[in-house]
Amino acid sequence: MAPGGNRRTPWLFLSPALFLLLAFFVWPTLQTMWWSLHGGTGLVPTEYVGLENYTRLLTGDRLFLRLDRWPPSGALVNTVLWLVLFPALTTTLGMLIAVLADGVRYEKTVKAIIFLPMVISATAASVIFRFVYSPDPTIGAANAALTSLIPGFEPVPWLGRGSVVNFAIIAAAVWIWCGLAMTVFSAAYKSLNQEVLEAARVDGAGPWQTFWRISLPMLARPVTFIVIAMLINALKMLDLVLVMTAGGPRGASRIIGFSVYWEVFNNSRAGYGSAIAILMLLLLIPVILIQIHRIRVEER
Amino acid sequence: MRTAAAYPLRSPARIAGRVLAHGILVLLGLVWLVPSLGLFVTSWRSPSDIAASGWWNALVEWRYTLANYGEVLSARGFANNFLNSLIITVPSTLFPIAVGALAGYALAWMRFRGRDFIYLGVMALLVVPLQLTWVPVLRLFNTFGLTGTFAGIWLVHTAFGLPFAVFLLRNFIAELPGAFIESARVDGASELMIFSRIVLPLSLPALASLAIFQFVWVWNDLMNALIFLQIRDKYPLTAAIQSLLGQFGSEWHLLAAGSFVAMSVPLLVFFALQRYFVRGITVGGVKG
């Protein structure tokens, strides 16, 4: 018998997966592309409008993109803020904890504490942080700590003020996802070539130098992996924003992944929401290509 | 013991460095712990106590009650939502593993045209956001009467979990010793037999990691439940918490207790199976 059974066998094994992937990913994506060219209300967009949704998104929707005053605002601008801050913070903090905790007596405990938020739902995490951020200093730990530490500090409505709300939600997201970065970095750090590190030590390099000159360059792959994963995460982010602020106050915390959902399911504009989803896909295409490239290289 | 202990400890600069390192670690540990701790303590305090003083006071004046959990489970129906979460999660964990293992074996050990293309396609789907698929899938579900049914949400989670399942299982199965599979083929065993008697048993560690990921992911899912179930009676815990927030934004005693009811299961899974968790992350990469 030919290796792999007869010619139909592979397809029998693959058919359930292929059917589901086609029905739930490929075909819906194509439909979303088509509907992004339609207007009207409800789940079934009716009239064909061409690229009108896209031109309105980029020029006529202040909650999506507003460039006519400084600082620029809107969901797309907030998304850029997320794309910069979220991967930077999770990667830096994750690496810091992975390296500092390596070999200390309470390593397991501290790593478990940092990882725990990864396990709970974004919904529960949102409740936790709505509580932390409560403007009432007898409820919210953030305001309580700041009012007791800084004399004359006025409690801040972290989730109710447009200028701080995005930073407050990003902080919560970092709290959730840092554990992933830490776990990956910690495993990679422990598997570094000990002889190289030992040689550096013998040559008189301090811990600081050893990390920047030797360890970090050897950790380039896991770092790239985590940065890419966090970029994707930031682009898809939705439930945290939905439960913490529902995009508010006055749309100030909207991001692209949230806007898709909100336009479709809250404002009943499926065509308009589909156009935002396609913009999401366009932003992700470079990442998809990098992903495929990386896998191709690894397979060799 | 590398960063700290590998270096001479005597010099004052090194000692200061170590103190600083421990200080940073402890501080970060506290920052990570305090938010959950606050809500946890609150879940055991009466509404009047919550309104009167901050939760940190309860660490000194021990006055706790079980009443919040009773109220949220019975009067607010969270017991029912808990059951729904289980009904949704268990099949939604098993189906994608079965479907993904079949596909993973074919992609790893069978030779056929288009194999690499399919594998790369699955990799690309790992990145595709669900936001792209919701409207068309929901329309499809409306047509076939699947909206608001458990069968519908099982299908959704099976499909949405598949790219990761195929990715993880294919990579694991590809590393299995080929001698077993080849010699079984020479002996005339059918592919289905090889799959069920050799590949599945050898893949148990990967299946376990995947099961844990998928279980936690589905248990914690909010968006698919909101979009495809739509009916409060069928909501899992996440969606129940969200509607509790909508109605009673400041009923902290119920929100706190309800959140910890929802968190209890994934936390239990994590503490019981931490090893598989970490292995799955470091081997398989990330789902998202």
Coordinates of C-alpha atoms in Angstrom, one line a residue:
Chain A
M1 CA 0.0 0.0 0.0
A2 CA 1.2 3.5 -0.7
P3 CA 2.4 5.5 2.3
G4 CA -0.6 7.2 3.9
G5 CA -3.2 4.7 2.7
N6 CA -5.1 5.2 -0.5
R7 CA -5.5 8.6 -2.1
R8 CA -8.8 9.4 -0.5
T9 CA -7.7 8.6 3.1
P10 CA -6.1 12.0 3.9
W11 CA -9.2 13.9 2.8
L12 CA -11.4 11.7 5.0
F13 CA -9.3 12.6 8.0
L14 CA -9.2 16.3 7.0
S15 CA -12.8 16.7 5.9
P16 CA -14.4 17.6 9.3
A17 CA -11.8 20.2 9.9
L18 CA -11.8 21.6 6.4
F19 CA -15.6 21.8 6.4
L20 CA -15.7 23.8 9.7
L21 CA -12.8 26.1 8.7
L22 CA -14.4 26.9 5.4
A23 CA -17.9 27.4 6.9
F24 CA -16.8 29.4 9.9
F25 CA -13.7 31.3 8.6
V26 CA -13.2 31.5 4.9
W27 CA -16.7 31.9 3.6
P28 CA -17.7 34.4 6.3
T29 CA -14.6 36.5 5.7
L30 CA -15.5 36.7 2.0
Q31 CA -19.1 37.6 2.9
T32 CA -17.9 40.3 5.2
M33 CA -15.8 41.8 2.4
W34 CA -18.9 41.9 0.2
W35 CA -21.1 43.4 2.9
S36 CA -18.6 46.0 3.8
L37 CA -19.8 47.6 0.5
H38 CA -23.4 47.8 1.7
G39 CA -25.4 50.2 3.8
G40 CA -28.7 50.0 5.7
T41 CA -29.7 48.9 9.2
G42 CA -30.1 45.4 10.7
L43 CA -28.1 42.3 10.3
V44 CA -28.9 42.1 6.6
P45 CA -27.3 45.1 4.8
T46 CA -29.5 46.0 1.8
E47 CA -28.3 48.8 -0.5
Y48 CA -25.0 48.6 -2.4
V49 CA -23.0 51.8 -1.5
G50 CA -19.5 51.0 -2.9
L51 CA -16.7 52.4 -0.8
E52 CA -18.9 54.9 1.0
N53 CA -18.5 53.0 4.4
Y54 CA -14.7 53.3 4.1
T55 CA -14.6 57.0 3.1
R56 CA -17.0 57.8 5.9
L57 CA -14.9 55.8 8.4
L58 CA -11.7 57.6 7.5
T59 CA -13.1 61.1 7.0
G60 CA -16.5 61.5 8.5
D61 CA -16.7 59.5 11.7
R62 CA -15.3 61.4 14.7
L63 CA -15.5 58.4 17.0
F64 CA -13.4 56.4 14.5
L65 CA -10.8 58.9 13.4
R66 CA -10.6 62.6 14.2
L67 CA -7.6 64.5 13.0
D68 CA -8.9 68.0 12.8
R69 CA -7.8 68.9 16.3
W70 CA -4.9 68.1 18.6
P71 CA -4.5 65.5 20.0
P72 CA -6.1 63.3 17.3
S73 CA -8.7 60.9 18.7
G74 CA -11.1 58.1 17.8
A75 CA -11.0 54.3 17.8
L76 CA -8.2 54.1 15.2
V77 CA -5.9 56.5 17.2
N78 CA -6.6 54.6 20.4
T79 CA -5.8 51.4 18.6
V80 CA -2.4 52.8 17.7
L81 CA -1.9 53.7 21.3
W82 CA -2.7 50.1 22.2
L83 CA -0.4 48.7 19.5
V84 CA 2.5 50.7 21.0
L85 CA 2.0 50.5 24.7
F86 CA 0.5 47.0 25.2
P87 CA 3.3 44.9 23.5
A88 CA 6.0 47.2 25.0
L89 CA 4.7 46.9 28.5
T90 CA 3.9 43.2 28.5
T91 CA 7.3 42.4 27.0
T92 CA 9.3 44.6 29.3
L93 CA 7.6 43.6 32.5
G94 CA 7.5 39.9 31.5
M95 CA 11.2 39.9 30.8
L96 CA 12.0 41.8 34.0
I97 CA 10.0 39.4 36.1
A98 CA 11.4 36.3 34.3
V99 CA 15.0 37.4 34.8
L100 CA 14.7 38.7 38.3
A101 CA 12.6 35.8 39.6
D102 CA 15.0 33.2 38.1
G103 CA 16.5 31.3 40.9
V104 CA 15.0 33.2 43.9
R105 CA 13.5 31.1 46.6
Y106 CA 9.9 32.3 46.0
E107 CA 10.2 32.0 42.2
K108 CA 7.3 29.6 41.8
T109 CA 5.0 31.8 44.0
V110 CA 5.7 35.0 42.3
K111 CA 5.3 33.5 38.9
A112 CA 2.0 31.9 39.8
I113 CA 0.7 35.3 41.1
I114 CA 1.7 37.0 37.8
F115 CA 0.2 34.2 35.7
L116 CA -3.1 33.9 37.5
P117 CA -4.9 36.7 35.6
M118 CA -4.2 34.8 32.4
V119 CA -6.6 32.1 33.7
I120 CA -9.6 34.2 34.6
S121 CA -12.0 35.6 32.1
A122 CA -11.7 39.1 30.7
T123 CA -15.1 39.7 32.1
A124 CA -14.0 38.9 35.7
A125 CA -10.8 40.9 35.1
S126 CA -13.0 43.8 34.0
V127 CA -15.1 43.6 37.2
I128 CA -11.9 43.5 39.2
F129 CA -10.6 46.6 37.6
R130 CA -13.9 48.5 37.6
F131 CA -13.6 48.0 41.4
V132 CA -10.0 49.1 41.6
Y133 CA -10.7 52.2 39.5
S134 CA -13.9 53.2 41.3
P135 CA -13.9 57.0 41.8
D136 CA -15.1 56.4 45.3
P137 CA -12.0 56.3 47.5
T138 CA -13.7 54.0 50.1
I139 CA -14.3 51.5 47.2
G140 CA -11.5 51.8 44.7
A141 CA -8.0 50.9 45.8
A142 CA -6.3 53.1 43.2
N143 CA -7.9 56.3 44.5
A144 CA -7.6 55.2 48.1
A145 CA -3.9 54.6 47.8
L146 CA -3.3 57.9 46.0
T147 CA -5.4 60.0 48.4
S148 CA -3.6 58.6 51.4
L149 CA -0.1 58.9 49.8
I150 CA -0.5 62.3 48.2
P151 CA -2.0 65.1 50.4
G152 CA -4.7 67.0 48.6
F153 CA -5.1 64.4 45.9
E154 CA -8.5 64.5 44.2
P155 CA -10.0 61.1 43.3
V156 CA -9.8 60.4 39.6
P157 CA -12.7 58.8 37.7
W158 CA -10.2 56.6 35.8
L159 CA -12.8 55.0 33.6
G160 CA -14.9 58.2 33.3
R161 CA -12.4 60.7 32.0
G162 CA -11.5 60.6 28.4
S163 CA -7.8 61.6 28.9
V164 CA -7.0 58.7 31.2
V165 CA -9.4 55.9 30.3
N166 CA -7.3 54.3 27.6
F167 CA -4.3 54.1 29.9
A168 CA -6.4 52.6 32.6
I169 CA -7.7 49.8 30.4
I170 CA -4.3 49.1 28.9
A171 CA -3.0 48.8 32.4
A172 CA -5.6 46.2 33.1
A173 CA -4.7 44.4 29.9
V174 CA -1.1 44.3 30.8
W175 CA -2.1 42.9 34.2
I176 CA -3.8 40.1 32.4
W177 CA -1.3 39.2 29.6
C178 CA 2.1 39.9 31.3
G179 CA 2.0 36.3 32.7
L180 CA 2.1 34.9 29.2
A181 CA 5.2 36.9 28.3
M182 CA 6.9 36.0 31.6
T183 CA 6.2 32.3 31.2
V184 CA 7.6 32.1 27.6
F185 CA 10.7 34.3 28.6
S186 CA 11.3 32.3 31.7
A187 CA 11.4 29.0 29.9
A188 CA 13.7 30.4 27.2
Y189 CA 16.0 32.1 29.7
K190 CA 16.4 28.8 31.6
S191 CA 17.4 27.0 28.5
L192 CA 20.1 29.5 27.5
N193 CA 23.6 28.0 27.0
Q194 CA 25.2 28.0 30.4
E195 CA 28.7 27.8 29.1
V196 CA 28.4 31.0 27.2
L197 CA 27.0 32.8 30.3
E198 CA 29.7 31.3 32.5
A199 CA 32.4 32.4 30.0
A200 CA 31.1 35.9 30.2
R201 CA 31.2 35.8 34.0
V202 CA 34.7 34.6 34.0
D203 CA 35.7 37.4 31.7
G204 CA 34.4 39.8 34.3
A205 CA 31.1 40.8 32.8
G206 CA 28.5 41.9 35.5
P207 CA 24.9 40.7 35.5
W208 CA 23.7 43.9 33.8
Q209 CA 26.2 43.6 30.9
T210 CA 25.6 39.8 30.6
F211 CA 21.9 40.4 30.2
W212 CA 22.1 43.1 27.6
R213 CA 25.1 41.8 25.6
I214 CA 24.5 38.1 25.8
S215 CA 21.2 36.8 27.2
L216 CA 18.9 39.3 25.4
P217 CA 20.4 38.7 21.9
M218 CA 20.0 35.0 22.5
L219 CA 16.3 35.6 23.4
A220 CA 15.5 37.4 20.2
R221 CA 13.1 34.6 19.0
P222 CA 10.9 34.4 22.0
V223 CA 10.8 38.2 22.2
T224 CA 9.7 38.5 18.6
F225 CA 7.1 35.8 19.2
I226 CA 5.6 37.6 22.2
V227 CA 5.7 41.0 20.5
I228 CA 3.8 39.6 17.5
A229 CA 1.3 37.8 19.7
M230 CA 0.6 40.9 21.7
L231 CA 0.2 43.1 18.6
I232 CA -2.4 40.6 17.4
N233 CA -4.0 40.7 20.8
A234 CA -4.2 44.4 20.8
L235 CA -5.8 44.5 17.4
K236 CA -8.4 41.9 18.4
M237 CA -9.1 43.3 21.9
L238 CA -12.8 43.7 22.6
D239 CA -14.3 42.1 25.7
L240 CA -12.2 44.0 28.2
V241 CA -13.3 47.4 26.7
L242 CA -16.9 46.2 26.4
V243 CA -17.2 45.2 30.0
M244 CA -15.1 48.0 31.5
T245 CA -16.5 51.0 29.7
A246 CA -18.6 49.9 26.7
G247 CA -16.3 52.3 24.7
G248 CA -17.1 55.3 26.9
P249 CA -17.0 57.9 28.2
R250 CA -18.5 59.4 25.0
G251 CA -16.6 56.9 22.8
A252 CA -13.2 57.9 24.2
S253 CA -12.1 54.3 24.9
R254 CA -13.2 52.7 21.6
I255 CA -10.7 50.6 19.7
I256 CA -11.0 48.9 16.4
G257 CA -12.0 45.5 17.6
F258 CA -14.6 47.0 19.8
S259 CA -16.0 49.3 17.1
V260 CA -16.8 46.3 14.8
Y261 CA -18.9 44.7 17.5
W262 CA -20.6 48.0 18.6
E263 CA -21.5 49.2 15.1
V264 CA -23.0 45.8 14.2
F265 CA -24.7 44.6 17.4
N266 CA -25.5 47.9 19.2
N267 CA -26.0 50.3 16.4
S268 CA -27.4 47.7 14.0
R269 CA -25.1 48.8 11.1
A270 CA -23.8 45.5 9.8
G271 CA -22.4 46.9 6.6
Y272 CA -20.6 49.7 8.4
G273 CA -19.2 47.3 11.1
S274 CA -18.1 44.9 8.3
A275 CA -16.0 47.7 6.8
I276 CA -14.3 48.2 10.1
A277 CA -13.7 44.4 10.3
I278 CA -12.0 44.5 6.9
L279 CA -9.8 47.4 8.0
M280 CA -8.8 45.1 10.9
L281 CA -7.9 42.4 8.5
L282 CA -5.8 44.8 6.4
L283 CA -3.9 45.8 9.5
L284 CA -3.4 42.1 10.3
I285 CA -2.2 41.0 6.9
P286 CA 1.5 42.0 7.5
V287 CA 1.3 40.0 10.7
I288 CA -0.2 37.0 8.9
L289 CA 2.6 37.2 6.3
I290 CA 5.3 37.3 9.0
Q291 CA 3.6 34.3 10.7
I292 CA 3.7 32.3 7.6
H293 CA 7.2 33.3 6.8
R294 CA 8.4 32.3 10.3
I295 CA 6.7 28.9 10.1
R296 CA 8.3 28.3 6.6
V297 CA 11.7 29.1 8.0
E298 CA 11.2 26.9 11.1
E299 CA 10.0 23.9 9.0
R300 CA 13.3 23.8 7.1
Chain B
M1 CA 20.6 30.2 40.3
R2 CA 22.2 32.4 37.7
T3 CA 21.6 36.1 37.7
A4 CA 22.1 36.8 41.4
A5 CA 24.0 33.9 43.0
A6 CA 26.5 33.3 40.2
Y7 CA 28.3 36.6 40.9
P8 CA 30.5 37.4 43.8
L9 CA 28.2 38.6 46.6
R10 CA 30.6 40.6 48.7
S11 CA 30.7 44.0 46.9
P12 CA 28.3 46.6 48.2
A13 CA 27.1 47.3 44.7
R14 CA 26.1 43.7 44.2
I15 CA 24.3 43.5 47.5
A16 CA 22.4 46.7 46.7
G17 CA 21.5 45.2 43.3
R18 CA 20.1 42.1 45.0
V19 CA 18.1 44.1 47.5
L20 CA 16.7 46.2 44.6
A21 CA 15.8 43.0 42.6
H22 CA 13.9 41.5 45.5
G23 CA 12.2 44.8 46.2
I24 CA 11.0 45.0 42.5
L25 CA 9.8 41.4 42.6
V26 CA 7.8 41.8 45.8
L27 CA 6.3 45.1 44.7
L28 CA 5.2 43.7 41.4
G29 CA 3.8 40.6 43.1
L30 CA 1.7 42.8 45.4
V31 CA 0.5 45.0 42.5
W32 CA -0.6 41.8 40.7
L33 CA -2.3 40.3 43.8
V34 CA -4.1 43.3 45.3
P35 CA -6.8 43.8 42.6
S36 CA -8.1 40.3 42.8
L37 CA -7.6 40.2 46.6
G38 CA -9.8 43.3 46.9
L39 CA -12.7 41.8 45.0
F40 CA -12.2 38.5 46.8
V41 CA -12.4 40.1 50.3
T42 CA -15.4 42.2 49.1
S43 CA -17.3 39.0 48.0
W44 CA -17.4 38.0 51.7
R45 CA -18.6 41.4 53.1
S46 CA -22.1 42.5 53.7
P47 CA -23.4 45.4 51.4
S48 CA -23.6 47.8 54.4
D49 CA -20.0 47.1 55.3
I50 CA -18.9 47.6 51.7
A51 CA -20.6 50.9 51.6
A52 CA -19.2 52.0 55.0
S53 CA -15.5 51.3 54.5
G54 CA -12.9 50.1 52.1
W55 CA -12.2 46.4 51.7
W56 CA -8.7 46.7 53.2
N57 CA -10.5 47.5 56.6
A58 CA -11.9 43.9 56.5
L59 CA -8.3 42.6 56.7
V60 CA -8.3 44.0 60.3
E61 CA -11.9 43.8 61.5
W62 CA -12.9 40.3 60.6
R63 CA -16.6 40.3 59.7
Y64 CA -17.5 38.0 56.9
T65 CA -20.7 36.6 55.4
L66 CA -21.6 33.8 53.0
A67 CA -24.9 35.6 52.1
N68 CA -23.6 37.2 48.8
Y69 CA -22.8 33.8 47.4
G70 CA -26.2 32.5 48.4
E71 CA -28.0 35.5 46.9
V72 CA -26.1 35.5 43.6
L73 CA -26.4 31.7 43.1
S74 CA -30.1 31.4 43.9
A75 CA -31.9 34.7 43.6
R76 CA -29.8 35.9 40.6
G77 CA -29.7 32.5 39.0
F78 CA -26.0 32.0 38.8
A79 CA -26.4 28.4 39.8
N80 CA -28.2 28.0 36.5
N81 CA -25.6 29.9 34.6
F82 CA -22.9 27.7 36.2
L83 CA -24.7 24.7 34.8
N84 CA -24.9 26.4 31.4
S85 CA -21.2 27.1 31.5
L86 CA -20.6 23.4 32.0
I87 CA -23.0 22.3 29.3
I88 CA -21.4 24.7 26.9
T89 CA -17.8 24.0 27.8
V90 CA -17.5 20.2 28.0
P91 CA -18.6 19.4 24.4
S92 CA -16.9 22.5 23.1
T93 CA -13.6 21.1 24.5
L94 CA -14.0 17.6 23.2
F95 CA -15.2 18.2 19.7
P96 CA -12.3 20.4 18.4
I97 CA -9.8 18.0 19.9
A98 CA -11.3 15.1 18.0
V99 CA -11.6 17.0 14.8
G100 CA -8.2 18.6 15.2
A101 CA -6.4 15.4 16.0
L102 CA -7.7 13.7 12.8
A103 CA -6.6 16.7 10.7
G104 CA -3.3 16.9 12.6
Y105 CA -2.4 13.3 11.9
A106 CA -3.2 13.6 8.2
L107 CA -1.1 16.8 8.0
A108 CA 1.8 15.3 9.8
W109 CA 2.0 11.7 8.4
M110 CA 0.2 11.4 5.1
R111 CA 1.5 12.6 1.8
F112 CA -0.9 14.2 -0.5
R113 CA -1.1 17.2 -2.8
G114 CA -2.0 20.5 -1.2
R115 CA -0.8 19.5 2.2
D116 CA 1.5 22.4 2.8
F117 CA -1.0 24.8 1.4
I118 CA -3.6 23.6 3.9
Y119 CA -1.2 23.8 6.8
L120 CA -0.2 27.3 5.9
G121 CA -3.9 28.2 5.5
V122 CA -4.6 27.0 9.0
M123 CA -1.6 29.0 10.3
A124 CA -3.1 32.1 8.7
L125 CA -6.4 31.4 10.3
L126 CA -4.8 31.5 13.7
V127 CA -4.5 35.2 13.3
V128 CA -7.9 36.0 11.7
P129 CA -10.0 37.9 14.2
L130 CA -13.5 36.5 15.0
Q131 CA -14.9 40.0 14.4
L132 CA -14.6 39.2 10.7
T133 CA -16.9 36.1 10.9
W134 CA -19.6 37.0 13.4
V135 CA -22.2 38.6 11.1
P136 CA -22.2 35.9 8.3
V137 CA -22.1 33.1 10.9
L138 CA -25.0 34.6 12.8
R139 CA -27.0 34.9 9.6
L140 CA -26.3 31.3 8.8
F141 CA -27.4 30.3 12.3
N142 CA -30.6 32.3 12.0
T143 CA -31.3 30.4 8.7
F144 CA -30.7 27.0 10.3
G145 CA -32.4 27.7 13.6
L146 CA -29.1 27.3 15.5
T147 CA -29.1 30.8 17.2
G148 CA -29.9 30.4 20.9
T149 CA -29.1 26.7 21.0
F150 CA -26.3 24.9 22.8
A151 CA -25.7 22.9 19.6
G152 CA -25.0 26.1 17.9
I153 CA -22.5 27.4 20.4
W154 CA -20.8 24.0 20.4
L155 CA -20.3 24.3 16.7
V156 CA -19.0 27.9 17.0
H157 CA -16.4 26.9 19.6
T158 CA -15.4 23.8 17.7
A159 CA -14.7 25.8 14.6
F160 CA -13.1 28.8 16.3
G161 CA -10.9 26.5 18.4
L162 CA -9.8 24.5 15.4
P163 CA -6.8 26.5 14.0
F164 CA -5.1 26.3 17.3
A165 CA -6.0 22.6 17.9
V166 CA -4.7 21.6 14.4
F167 CA -1.6 23.7 14.9
L168 CA -0.7 22.3 18.3
L169 CA -1.6 18.6 17.5
R170 CA 0.0 18.6 14.1
N171 CA 3.3 19.8 15.5
F172 CA 3.2 17.3 18.3
I173 CA 2.2 14.3 16.2
A174 CA 4.8 15.2 13.6
E175 CA 7.5 14.6 16.3
L176 CA 6.2 11.1 17.2
P177 CA 8.7 8.3 16.3
G178 CA 8.0 7.4 12.7
A179 CA 9.1 3.8 13.2
F180 CA 5.9 2.9 15.0
I181 CA 3.7 4.3 12.3
E182 CA 5.7 3.0 9.4
S183 CA 5.9 -0.5 10.7
A184 CA 2.2 -0.6 11.5
R185 CA 1.6 0.5 7.9
V186 CA 3.8 -2.3 6.6
D187 CA 1.9 -4.8 8.8
G188 CA -1.2 -3.6 6.9
A189 CA -3.0 -1.7 9.7
S190 CA -5.6 0.8 8.4
E191 CA -4.9 4.5 8.9
L192 CA -7.8 4.7 11.3
M193 CA -6.4 1.9 13.4
I194 CA -2.9 3.6 13.5
F195 CA -4.6 6.8 14.5
S196 CA -6.7 5.4 17.3
R197 CA -4.2 2.7 18.6
I198 CA -0.9 4.4 18.2
V199 CA -1.1 8.1 17.5
L200 CA -3.8 9.1 20.1
P201 CA -2.3 7.2 23.0
L202 CA 1.2 8.7 22.3
S203 CA -0.3 12.2 22.0
L204 CA -1.9 12.2 25.4
P205 CA 0.3 15.0 26.8
A206 CA -0.5 17.3 23.9
L207 CA -4.2 16.4 24.0
A208 CA -4.2 17.2 27.8
S209 CA -2.6 20.6 27.2
L210 CA -5.0 21.4 24.4
A211 CA -8.0 20.3 26.5
I212 CA -7.0 22.6 29.3
F213 CA -6.5 25.6 27.0
Q214 CA -9.7 25.0 25.1
F215 CA -11.7 24.4 28.4
V216 CA -10.4 27.6 30.0
W217 CA -10.9 29.6 26.7
V218 CA -14.5 28.5 26.3
W219 CA -15.4 28.8 29.9
N220 CA -14.1 32.4 29.9
D221 CA -15.7 33.3 26.5
L222 CA -18.1 36.2 26.6
M223 CA -18.5 37.4 23.1
N224 CA -19.6 34.2 21.4
A225 CA -22.2 33.6 24.2
L226 CA -23.6 37.1 23.8
I227 CA -23.8 36.9 20.0
F228 CA -24.9 33.3 19.4
L229 CA -26.9 32.4 22.6
Q230 CA -28.7 35.7 23.1
I231 CA -31.1 34.2 25.7
R232 CA -30.5 34.9 29.3
D233 CA -31.7 31.5 30.4
K234 CA -28.9 29.9 28.4
Y235 CA -26.1 32.4 29.3
P236 CA -22.9 31.1 30.8
L237 CA -21.4 32.9 33.8
T238 CA -19.5 35.5 31.9
A239 CA -22.6 36.8 30.1
A240 CA -24.5 36.6 33.4
I241 CA -21.9 38.8 35.0
Q242 CA -22.0 41.3 32.2
S243 CA -25.8 41.6 32.4
L244 CA -25.5 42.0 36.2
L245 CA -23.2 45.0 35.5
G246 CA -25.6 46.4 33.1
Q247 CA -28.5 46.5 35.5
F248 CA -26.8 47.1 38.8
G249 CA -23.5 48.9 38.2
S250 CA -22.6 49.3 41.8
E251 CA -24.0 46.2 43.5
W252 CA -20.5 45.2 44.4
H253 CA -21.4 42.4 46.8
L254 CA -23.1 40.5 44.0
L255 CA -20.6 41.3 41.3
A256 CA -17.8 40.2 43.5
A257 CA -19.4 36.9 44.5
G258 CA -20.6 36.2 41.0
S259 CA -17.1 36.9 39.5
F260 CA -15.5 34.5 42.0
V261 CA -18.1 31.8 41.2
A262 CA -17.1 32.2 37.5
M263 CA -13.3 32.3 38.3
S264 CA -13.4 29.3 40.7
V265 CA -13.4 26.6 37.9
P266 CA -10.5 28.0 35.8
L267 CA -8.5 28.7 39.0
L268 CA -9.1 25.1 40.1
V269 CA -8.0 23.8 36.7
F270 CA -4.9 26.0 36.8
F271 CA -3.8 24.9 40.3
A272 CA -4.5 21.2 39.6
L273 CA -2.8 21.1 36.2
Q274 CA -0.3 24.0 36.2
R275 CA 2.4 21.7 34.6
Y276 CA 0.3 21.1 31.5
F277 CA -0.5 24.8 31.3
V278 CA 3.1 26.0 31.2
R279 CA 4.1 23.2 28.9
G280 CA 1.3 24.0 26.5
I281 CA 2.3 27.6 26.4
T282 CA 6.0 27.1 25.9
V283 CA 5.5 24.3 23.3
G284 CA 2.4 25.4 21.5
G285 CA 2.6 29.1 21.4
V286 CA -0.3 31.3 21.9
K287 CA -4.0 31.2 21.1
G288 CA -5.8 34.3 20.4

